[in-house]
Short mmCIF file of C-alpha atoms in Angstrom, two decimals:
data_model
loop_
_atom_site.label_atom_id
_atom_site.label_comp_id
_atom_site.label_asym_id
_atom_site.label_seq_id
_atom_site.Cartn_x
_atom_site.Cartn_y
_atom_site.Cartn_z
CA UNK A 328 146.22 -81.77 15.28
CA UNK A 329 146.02 -80.96 11.71
CA UNK A 330 143.60 -77.08 11.46
CA UNK A 331 139.78 -78.50 11.60
CA UNK A 332 136.42 -78.61 11.92
CA UNK A 333 135.76 -81.84 13.66
CA UNK A 334 133.27 -80.11 15.63
CA UNK A 335 131.72 -77.02 14.38
CA UNK A 336 130.93 -79.45 11.21
CA UNK A 337 129.65 -83.03 13.31
CA UNK A 338 126.21 -82.85 11.81
CA UNK A 339 127.73 -83.72 8.75
CA UNK A 340 129.30 -86.72 10.67
CA UNK A 341 126.56 -87.78 12.52
CA UNK A 342 123.87 -86.46 9.97
CA UNK A 343 121.07 -86.72 13.49
CA UNK A 344 119.66 -83.33 12.67
CA UNK A 345 119.57 -82.88 8.84
CA UNK A 346 117.36 -80.66 5.93
CA UNK A 347 114.45 -79.71 8.82
CA UNK A 348 114.30 -76.28 7.84
CA UNK A 349 111.01 -75.43 7.01
CA UNK A 350 109.18 -78.04 8.64
CA UNK A 351 108.28 -76.51 11.94
CA UNK A 352 104.91 -75.63 13.02
CA UNK A 353 103.38 -73.64 10.79
CA UNK A 354 103.93 -77.28 8.04
CA UNK A 355 100.27 -79.23 8.39
CA UNK A 356 100.86 -82.75 7.40
CA UNK A 357 98.07 -85.41 5.91
CA UNK A 358 97.23 -86.78 9.21
CA UNK A 359 97.72 -90.29 10.57
CA UNK A 360 96.53 -93.28 9.11
CA UNK A 361 97.40 -96.56 8.56
CA UNK A 362 97.58 -96.03 4.24
CA UNK A 363 100.91 -93.93 5.53
CA UNK A 364 102.15 -96.39 7.12
CA UNK A 365 105.15 -98.43 6.66
CA UNK A 366 104.95 -101.93 6.52
CA UNK A 367 106.43 -103.58 9.51
CA UNK A 368 109.97 -105.28 9.69
CA UNK A 369 110.30 -108.82 11.10
CA UNK A 370 113.25 -108.98 13.44
CA UNK A 371 113.76 -112.77 12.17
CA UNK A 372 115.30 -111.23 9.26
CA UNK A 373 119.43 -110.52 9.73
CA UNK A 374 117.98 -107.47 6.94
CA UNK A 375 115.88 -105.47 9.73
CA UNK A 376 118.86 -104.88 12.56
CA UNK A 377 121.14 -102.23 11.41
CA UNK A 378 123.14 -104.06 13.99
CA UNK A 379 124.02 -107.81 14.85
CA UNK A 380 127.22 -109.56 16.01
CA UNK A 381 126.48 -112.37 13.70
CA UNK A 382 127.66 -110.19 10.17
CA UNK A 383 129.97 -107.12 9.61
CA UNK A 384 128.28 -103.45 10.10
CA UNK A 385 129.43 -100.32 10.66
CA UNK A 386 129.09 -101.36 14.45
CA UNK A 387 132.31 -103.68 15.05
CA UNK A 388 134.57 -100.34 13.02
CA UNK A 389 136.94 -98.89 14.89
CA UNK A 390 138.07 -95.41 14.71
CA UNK A 391 140.45 -93.62 12.64
CA UNK A 392 143.75 -92.53 14.23
CA UNK A 393 142.40 -94.62 17.33
CA UNK A 394 145.64 -97.40 18.24
CA UNK A 395 145.00 -100.32 20.16
CA UNK A 396 141.32 -100.98 20.17
CA UNK A 397 139.90 -103.65 19.34
CA UNK A 398 136.59 -104.61 18.07
CA UNK A 399 135.48 -108.16 20.65
CA UNK A 400 132.08 -108.81 20.73
CA UNK A 401 133.17 -112.72 19.54
CA UNK A 402 134.56 -112.95 23.08
CA UNK A 403 132.11 -110.12 25.31
CA UNK A 404 130.18 -111.21 28.04
CA UNK A 405 127.72 -109.08 27.01
CA UNK A 406 124.56 -107.78 25.19
CA UNK A 407 124.52 -104.55 23.97
CA UNK A 408 120.85 -103.16 22.69
CA UNK A 409 120.96 -100.09 20.92
CA UNK A 410 117.84 -97.47 19.88
CA UNK A 411 119.12 -95.16 17.24
CA UNK A 412 117.97 -92.04 17.08
CA UNK A 413 115.92 -89.52 14.88
CA UNK A 414 117.59 -89.95 11.15
CA UNK A 415 114.43 -89.31 9.28
CA UNK A 416 115.30 -85.59 8.61
CA UNK A 417 114.93 -85.14 5.49
CA UNK A 418 111.45 -83.91 3.47
CA UNK A 419 109.89 -87.56 2.96
CA UNK A 420 109.79 -88.65 -0.43
CA UNK A 421 107.83 -91.97 -0.92
CA UNK A 422 103.94 -91.47 1.49
CA UNK A 423 105.19 -92.46 4.22
CA UNK A 424 106.03 -89.06 6.15
CA UNK A 425 105.43 -89.60 9.86
CA UNK A 426 107.30 -92.85 9.88
CA UNK A 427 110.42 -94.06 8.51
CA UNK A 428 110.62 -96.77 6.06
CA UNK A 429 112.97 -99.69 7.43
CA UNK A 430 113.25 -100.58 3.94
CA UNK A 431 114.15 -97.75 2.64
CA UNK A 432 118.36 -98.25 1.19
CA UNK A 433 118.84 -94.48 1.14
CA UNK A 434 117.41 -94.25 5.12
CA UNK A 435 119.52 -97.49 5.91
CA UNK A 436 122.83 -96.35 4.76
CA UNK A 437 121.63 -92.44 6.37
CA UNK A 438 120.90 -94.42 10.15
CA UNK A 439 124.33 -96.74 9.15
CA UNK A 440 127.25 -94.28 8.23
CA UNK A 441 125.43 -91.95 10.63
CA UNK A 442 124.38 -93.14 14.71
CA UNK A 443 125.89 -96.73 14.02
CA UNK A 444 128.70 -95.79 12.67
CA UNK A 445 129.38 -92.83 15.70
CA UNK A 446 128.28 -94.01 18.85
CA UNK A 447 127.17 -97.63 18.36
CA UNK A 448 130.42 -98.75 17.28
CA UNK A 449 131.00 -97.42 21.11
CA UNK A 450 129.80 -100.18 23.21
CA UNK A 451 131.87 -103.27 20.83
CA UNK A 452 134.78 -103.61 23.66
CA UNK A 453 131.91 -104.55 26.20
CA UNK A 454 129.51 -106.07 24.60
CA UNK A 455 127.70 -107.84 20.47
CA UNK A 456 125.78 -104.96 19.97
CA UNK A 457 122.17 -105.09 18.38
CA UNK A 458 120.49 -102.25 17.14
CA UNK A 459 117.36 -103.13 15.34
CA UNK A 460 115.84 -101.17 12.32
CA UNK A 461 112.71 -99.48 13.56
CA UNK A 462 110.11 -97.09 11.83
CA UNK A 463 111.65 -94.66 13.52
CA UNK A 464 108.91 -91.36 13.87
CA UNK A 465 110.16 -87.92 11.67
CA UNK A 466 112.21 -84.37 13.03
CA UNK A 467 108.87 -83.01 12.54
CA UNK A 468 107.01 -84.79 15.06
CA UNK A 469 109.36 -83.26 18.01
CA UNK A 470 108.94 -79.18 15.98
CA UNK A 471 104.45 -80.20 14.56
CA UNK A 472 101.13 -78.44 16.26
CA UNK A 473 99.94 -81.98 15.62
CA UNK A 474 100.40 -84.30 18.09
CA UNK A 475 97.31 -86.58 18.03
CA UNK A 476 99.78 -87.92 14.86
CA UNK A 477 102.60 -87.12 16.75
CA UNK A 478 101.93 -88.74 19.15
CA UNK A 479 100.79 -92.41 16.70
CA UNK A 480 103.56 -92.02 15.26
CA UNK A 481 105.42 -92.45 17.83
CA UNK A 482 103.64 -95.61 19.01
CA UNK A 483 104.16 -97.10 16.29
CA UNK A 484 107.57 -96.07 16.57
CA UNK A 485 108.57 -98.13 20.17
CA UNK A 486 106.12 -100.85 19.22
CA UNK A 487 109.37 -101.63 16.63
CA UNK A 488 111.04 -101.51 19.51
CA UNK A 489 109.48 -103.46 21.41
CA UNK A 490 109.57 -106.10 18.89
CA UNK A 491 112.42 -106.00 18.23
CA UNK A 492 113.85 -106.43 21.31
CA UNK A 493 111.45 -109.27 22.01
CA UNK A 494 112.54 -110.91 19.41
CA UNK A 495 116.53 -109.74 20.69
CA UNK A 496 115.24 -111.63 24.31
CA UNK A 497 113.93 -115.49 23.27
CA UNK A 498 116.42 -115.41 20.73
CA UNK A 499 120.24 -114.21 21.31
CA UNK A 500 120.54 -113.30 25.05
CA UNK A 501 120.00 -116.54 25.93
CA UNK A 502 120.60 -114.54 30.23
CA UNK A 503 123.03 -112.87 29.95
CA UNK A 504 123.67 -109.42 31.10
CA UNK A 505 122.80 -106.60 28.83
CA UNK A 506 122.85 -102.51 28.45
CA UNK A 507 120.54 -101.01 27.17
CA UNK A 508 121.95 -97.97 25.82
CA UNK A 509 120.12 -95.13 23.43
CA UNK A 510 120.34 -91.78 21.87
CA UNK A 511 117.36 -88.85 21.57
CA UNK A 512 113.72 -90.49 19.90
CA UNK A 513 116.53 -93.86 20.68
CA UNK A 514 116.26 -92.60 24.23
CA UNK A 515 112.45 -92.44 23.94
CA UNK A 516 112.14 -95.14 23.50
CA UNK A 517 114.96 -96.79 25.60
CA UNK A 518 113.57 -95.45 29.02
CA UNK A 519 109.06 -96.88 27.81
CA UNK A 520 111.40 -100.33 26.61
CA UNK A 521 113.11 -100.12 30.52
CA UNK A 522 109.87 -99.15 32.22
CA UNK A 523 108.41 -102.29 30.49
CA UNK A 524 110.94 -105.35 31.12
CA UNK A 525 113.04 -103.91 33.58
CA UNK A 526 111.45 -101.51 36.08
CA UNK A 527 110.70 -103.88 38.90
CA UNK A 528 110.88 -106.74 37.26
CA UNK A 529 112.98 -110.00 37.17
CA UNK A 530 114.60 -108.90 33.67
CA UNK A 531 116.44 -105.97 36.11
CA UNK A 532 118.39 -108.07 37.42
CA UNK A 533 120.19 -108.32 34.26
CA UNK A 534 121.00 -104.49 33.93
CA UNK A 535 124.08 -103.31 33.87
CA UNK A 536 123.95 -99.56 32.93
CA UNK A 537 121.32 -98.16 30.93
CA UNK A 538 123.09 -94.90 28.83
CA UNK A 539 120.10 -92.84 28.11
CA UNK A 540 121.64 -90.36 26.40
CA UNK A 541 120.23 -86.78 24.50
CA UNK A 542 116.55 -87.41 26.00
CA UNK A 543 115.74 -85.01 29.75
CA UNK A 544 115.07 -87.77 32.22
CA UNK A 545 114.70 -86.94 35.75
CA UNK A 546 116.61 -88.58 38.46
CA UNK A 547 113.25 -90.24 39.96
CA UNK A 548 111.64 -91.55 36.07
CA UNK A 549 111.85 -94.96 37.42
CA UNK A 550 110.79 -97.10 40.28
CA UNK A 551 113.45 -98.97 41.02
CA UNK A 552 116.34 -98.39 38.15
CA UNK A 553 118.77 -96.12 39.87
CA UNK A 554 120.98 -93.72 38.59
CA UNK A 555 124.80 -95.08 38.63
CA UNK A 556 126.02 -92.14 40.71
CA UNK A 557 130.27 -93.37 40.40
CA UNK A 558 131.65 -95.06 37.83
CA UNK A 559 131.83 -98.94 37.95
CA UNK A 560 128.19 -98.37 39.47
CA UNK A 561 125.29 -101.08 38.01
CA UNK A 562 121.88 -102.04 37.74
CA UNK A 563 121.30 -97.86 37.34
CA UNK A 564 120.98 -94.97 34.53
CA UNK A 565 123.28 -92.43 32.81
CA UNK A 566 121.81 -89.44 30.95
CA UNK A 567 123.05 -86.08 29.65
CA UNK A 568 122.49 -83.21 27.25
CA UNK A 569 125.91 -81.37 25.77
CA UNK A 570 125.09 -77.61 25.52
CA UNK A 571 128.08 -74.66 25.55
CA UNK A 572 128.91 -73.46 29.02
CA UNK A 573 126.03 -70.55 30.21
CA UNK A 574 124.53 -71.26 27.67
CA UNK A 575 120.23 -72.24 27.79
CA UNK A 576 118.19 -74.03 25.97
CA UNK A 577 113.79 -72.65 25.50
CA UNK A 578 112.73 -75.74 26.96
CA UNK A 579 115.41 -74.78 29.45
CA UNK A 580 112.22 -73.93 32.26
CA UNK A 581 109.94 -76.39 31.61
CA UNK A 582 112.28 -80.14 30.68
CA UNK A 583 115.92 -79.31 30.37
CA UNK A 584 115.91 -77.75 34.98
CA UNK A 585 113.92 -81.27 36.14
CA UNK A 586 117.24 -84.10 34.16
CA UNK A 587 119.71 -85.93 35.91
CA UNK A 588 122.93 -85.28 34.55
CA UNK A 589 125.78 -87.51 34.84
CA UNK A 590 128.79 -86.19 33.83
CA UNK A 591 130.77 -88.49 31.34
CA UNK A 592 134.43 -87.58 32.13
CA UNK A 593 134.08 -89.13 36.30
CA UNK A 594 130.72 -90.87 36.11
CA UNK A 595 129.34 -89.06 38.93
CA UNK A 596 126.23 -86.20 39.63
CA UNK A 597 128.43 -82.87 40.96
CA UNK A 598 128.38 -80.30 40.02
CA UNK A 599 132.41 -80.61 40.48
CA UNK A 600 134.68 -79.30 37.21
CA UNK A 601 135.45 -81.45 35.54
CA UNK A 602 138.67 -80.29 33.92
CA UNK A 603 139.49 -81.41 30.15
CA UNK A 604 142.52 -83.46 30.50
CA UNK A 605 140.12 -86.25 32.07
CA UNK A 606 139.30 -86.49 28.05
CA UNK A 607 140.49 -89.31 26.90
CA UNK A 608 138.85 -89.12 23.35
CA UNK A 609 136.62 -88.23 21.02
CA UNK A 610 135.10 -89.31 17.55
CA UNK A 611 134.83 -86.09 15.23
CA UNK A 612 134.28 -85.67 11.23
CA UNK A 613 135.92 -88.83 8.92
CA UNK A 614 135.13 -90.80 12.48
CA UNK A 615 138.17 -89.50 13.15
CA UNK A 616 139.66 -90.01 16.75
CA UNK A 617 140.46 -87.28 18.42
CA UNK A 618 143.61 -85.99 21.05
CA UNK A 619 142.69 -87.17 24.73
CA UNK A 620 141.54 -84.04 26.51
CA UNK A 621 139.09 -82.23 23.83
CA UNK A 622 136.29 -80.81 25.74
CA UNK A 623 135.71 -80.29 29.93
CA UNK A 624 132.64 -81.20 31.41
CA UNK A 625 130.32 -79.52 34.04
CA UNK A 626 126.77 -80.16 35.72
CA UNK A 627 124.79 -76.62 35.62
CA UNK A 628 121.13 -77.43 36.03
CA UNK A 629 119.63 -80.43 33.51
CA UNK A 630 122.13 -79.73 31.57
CA UNK A 631 126.20 -81.34 30.69
CA UNK A 632 128.31 -77.30 30.37
CA UNK A 633 131.67 -77.62 27.86
CA UNK A 634 133.35 -74.94 27.16
CA UNK A 635 134.35 -74.45 23.61
CA UNK A 636 136.18 -78.13 22.35
CA UNK A 637 140.67 -77.85 22.76
CA UNK A 638 141.01 -77.46 19.03
CA UNK A 639 142.99 -74.78 15.89
CA UNK A 640 140.51 -72.85 14.39
CA UNK A 641 137.86 -73.45 18.18
CA UNK A 642 137.67 -69.56 17.44
CA UNK A 643 135.50 -70.45 14.62
CA UNK A 644 133.06 -72.75 17.03
CA UNK A 645 129.97 -71.10 17.26
CA UNK A 646 127.84 -74.10 18.05
CA UNK A 647 125.11 -74.06 21.39
CA UNK A 648 123.55 -77.57 21.49
CA UNK A 649 126.04 -79.68 21.41
CA UNK A 650 123.01 -82.79 20.68
CA UNK A 651 124.75 -84.15 18.29
CA UNK A 652 127.90 -84.61 19.94
CA UNK A 653 126.67 -86.21 23.68
CA UNK A 654 128.64 -89.15 22.36
CA UNK A 655 131.51 -88.16 20.26
CA UNK A 656 132.45 -85.56 22.29
CA UNK A 657 133.39 -87.95 25.14
CA UNK A 658 133.74 -91.69 22.72
CA UNK A 659 136.49 -92.64 24.84
CA UNK A 660 135.76 -92.68 28.68
CA UNK A 661 132.28 -93.67 27.57
CA UNK A 662 133.27 -96.60 25.73
CA UNK A 663 135.85 -97.39 29.42
CA UNK A 664 133.13 -96.72 31.34
CA UNK A 665 130.96 -99.80 29.27
CA UNK A 666 133.79 -101.81 29.73
CA UNK A 667 133.59 -101.31 32.76
CA UNK A 668 130.47 -102.06 34.32
CA UNK A 669 129.96 -105.02 32.16
CA UNK A 670 133.83 -106.42 34.36
CA UNK A 671 132.25 -104.70 37.77
CA UNK A 672 128.96 -106.34 36.84
CA UNK A 673 130.01 -109.39 36.45
CA UNK A 674 132.24 -109.90 39.55
CA UNK A 675 128.78 -109.26 41.24
CA UNK A 676 127.14 -111.46 40.10
CA UNK A 677 124.98 -114.23 41.03
CA UNK A 678 123.00 -115.52 39.47
CA UNK A 679 124.66 -118.40 36.68
CA UNK A 680 126.24 -117.07 33.54
CA UNK A 681 124.45 -119.02 30.54
CA UNK A 682 127.76 -119.85 28.91
CA UNK A 683 129.64 -121.62 32.40
#
């Protein structure tokens, strides 16, 4: 492998946390109001989707230097509803400060070239990918003392995700198996969506798996949807938040320690160490595949701990919070697992699929 800073610089690849300096609790923003709210998306129009099976988009792509991988959406028997993380992290240049504008060309480009390319594309061998654009809450909402305003911004974002999902169910799904996949803020909304539409509801029978990544989720978060504790288990959920070994984030005591962790190298919830040899390959800067064995993984409390990535120049890597690389570090393992779970679901599904 070339001397690389693929993981040292993965934030530039992902674009998930950028340009947010100086937007902490000390700053006050105008109160949330309808005047500061961007127009609602119309999900009957393709431009309000970051990914659809019917259009060419970044979710269709395959990493550079990958061999033998194919975009199999055209023949897929399952769907993937993907909810992207916070990309609206920079200083607002319009009056829409609390929520991103889905007609903002610059913001949409950042969404497409970061999370849709790096995360949603993981699933293009397992299902047809549907990823809505939504009025995402600004990164500031996670840190501001203006909690009521932030809550309203998150509610607005969720209502878009909900509207997109309802449109998807009515016009696209047709009873097909569903993977719910998300990251960070997307996971926040996906958890709410699962409670409202799947948990103990008829739609739960169509759930292949929910990948609820980058947001702490307790094992008992849902009433009926259980943790997925093996690689082929369907109908459950998997979750992890990635940190450097021996690191404890500030929120650990009140949030992180309660979280379920599914190890993406073993797909179980034990604390057994998973050697990096189990890692089939990640995706780094420039959307390039890494060699296999790039990083190990082990559950510790409510965290997924990793050692320094096995790359040239690893001594220069001092990252402690690997949030932005939750998918990228285990990219090929997640991809193969999604395919495996769809196959398992189809073998065991007692209902009749639309294509039958």
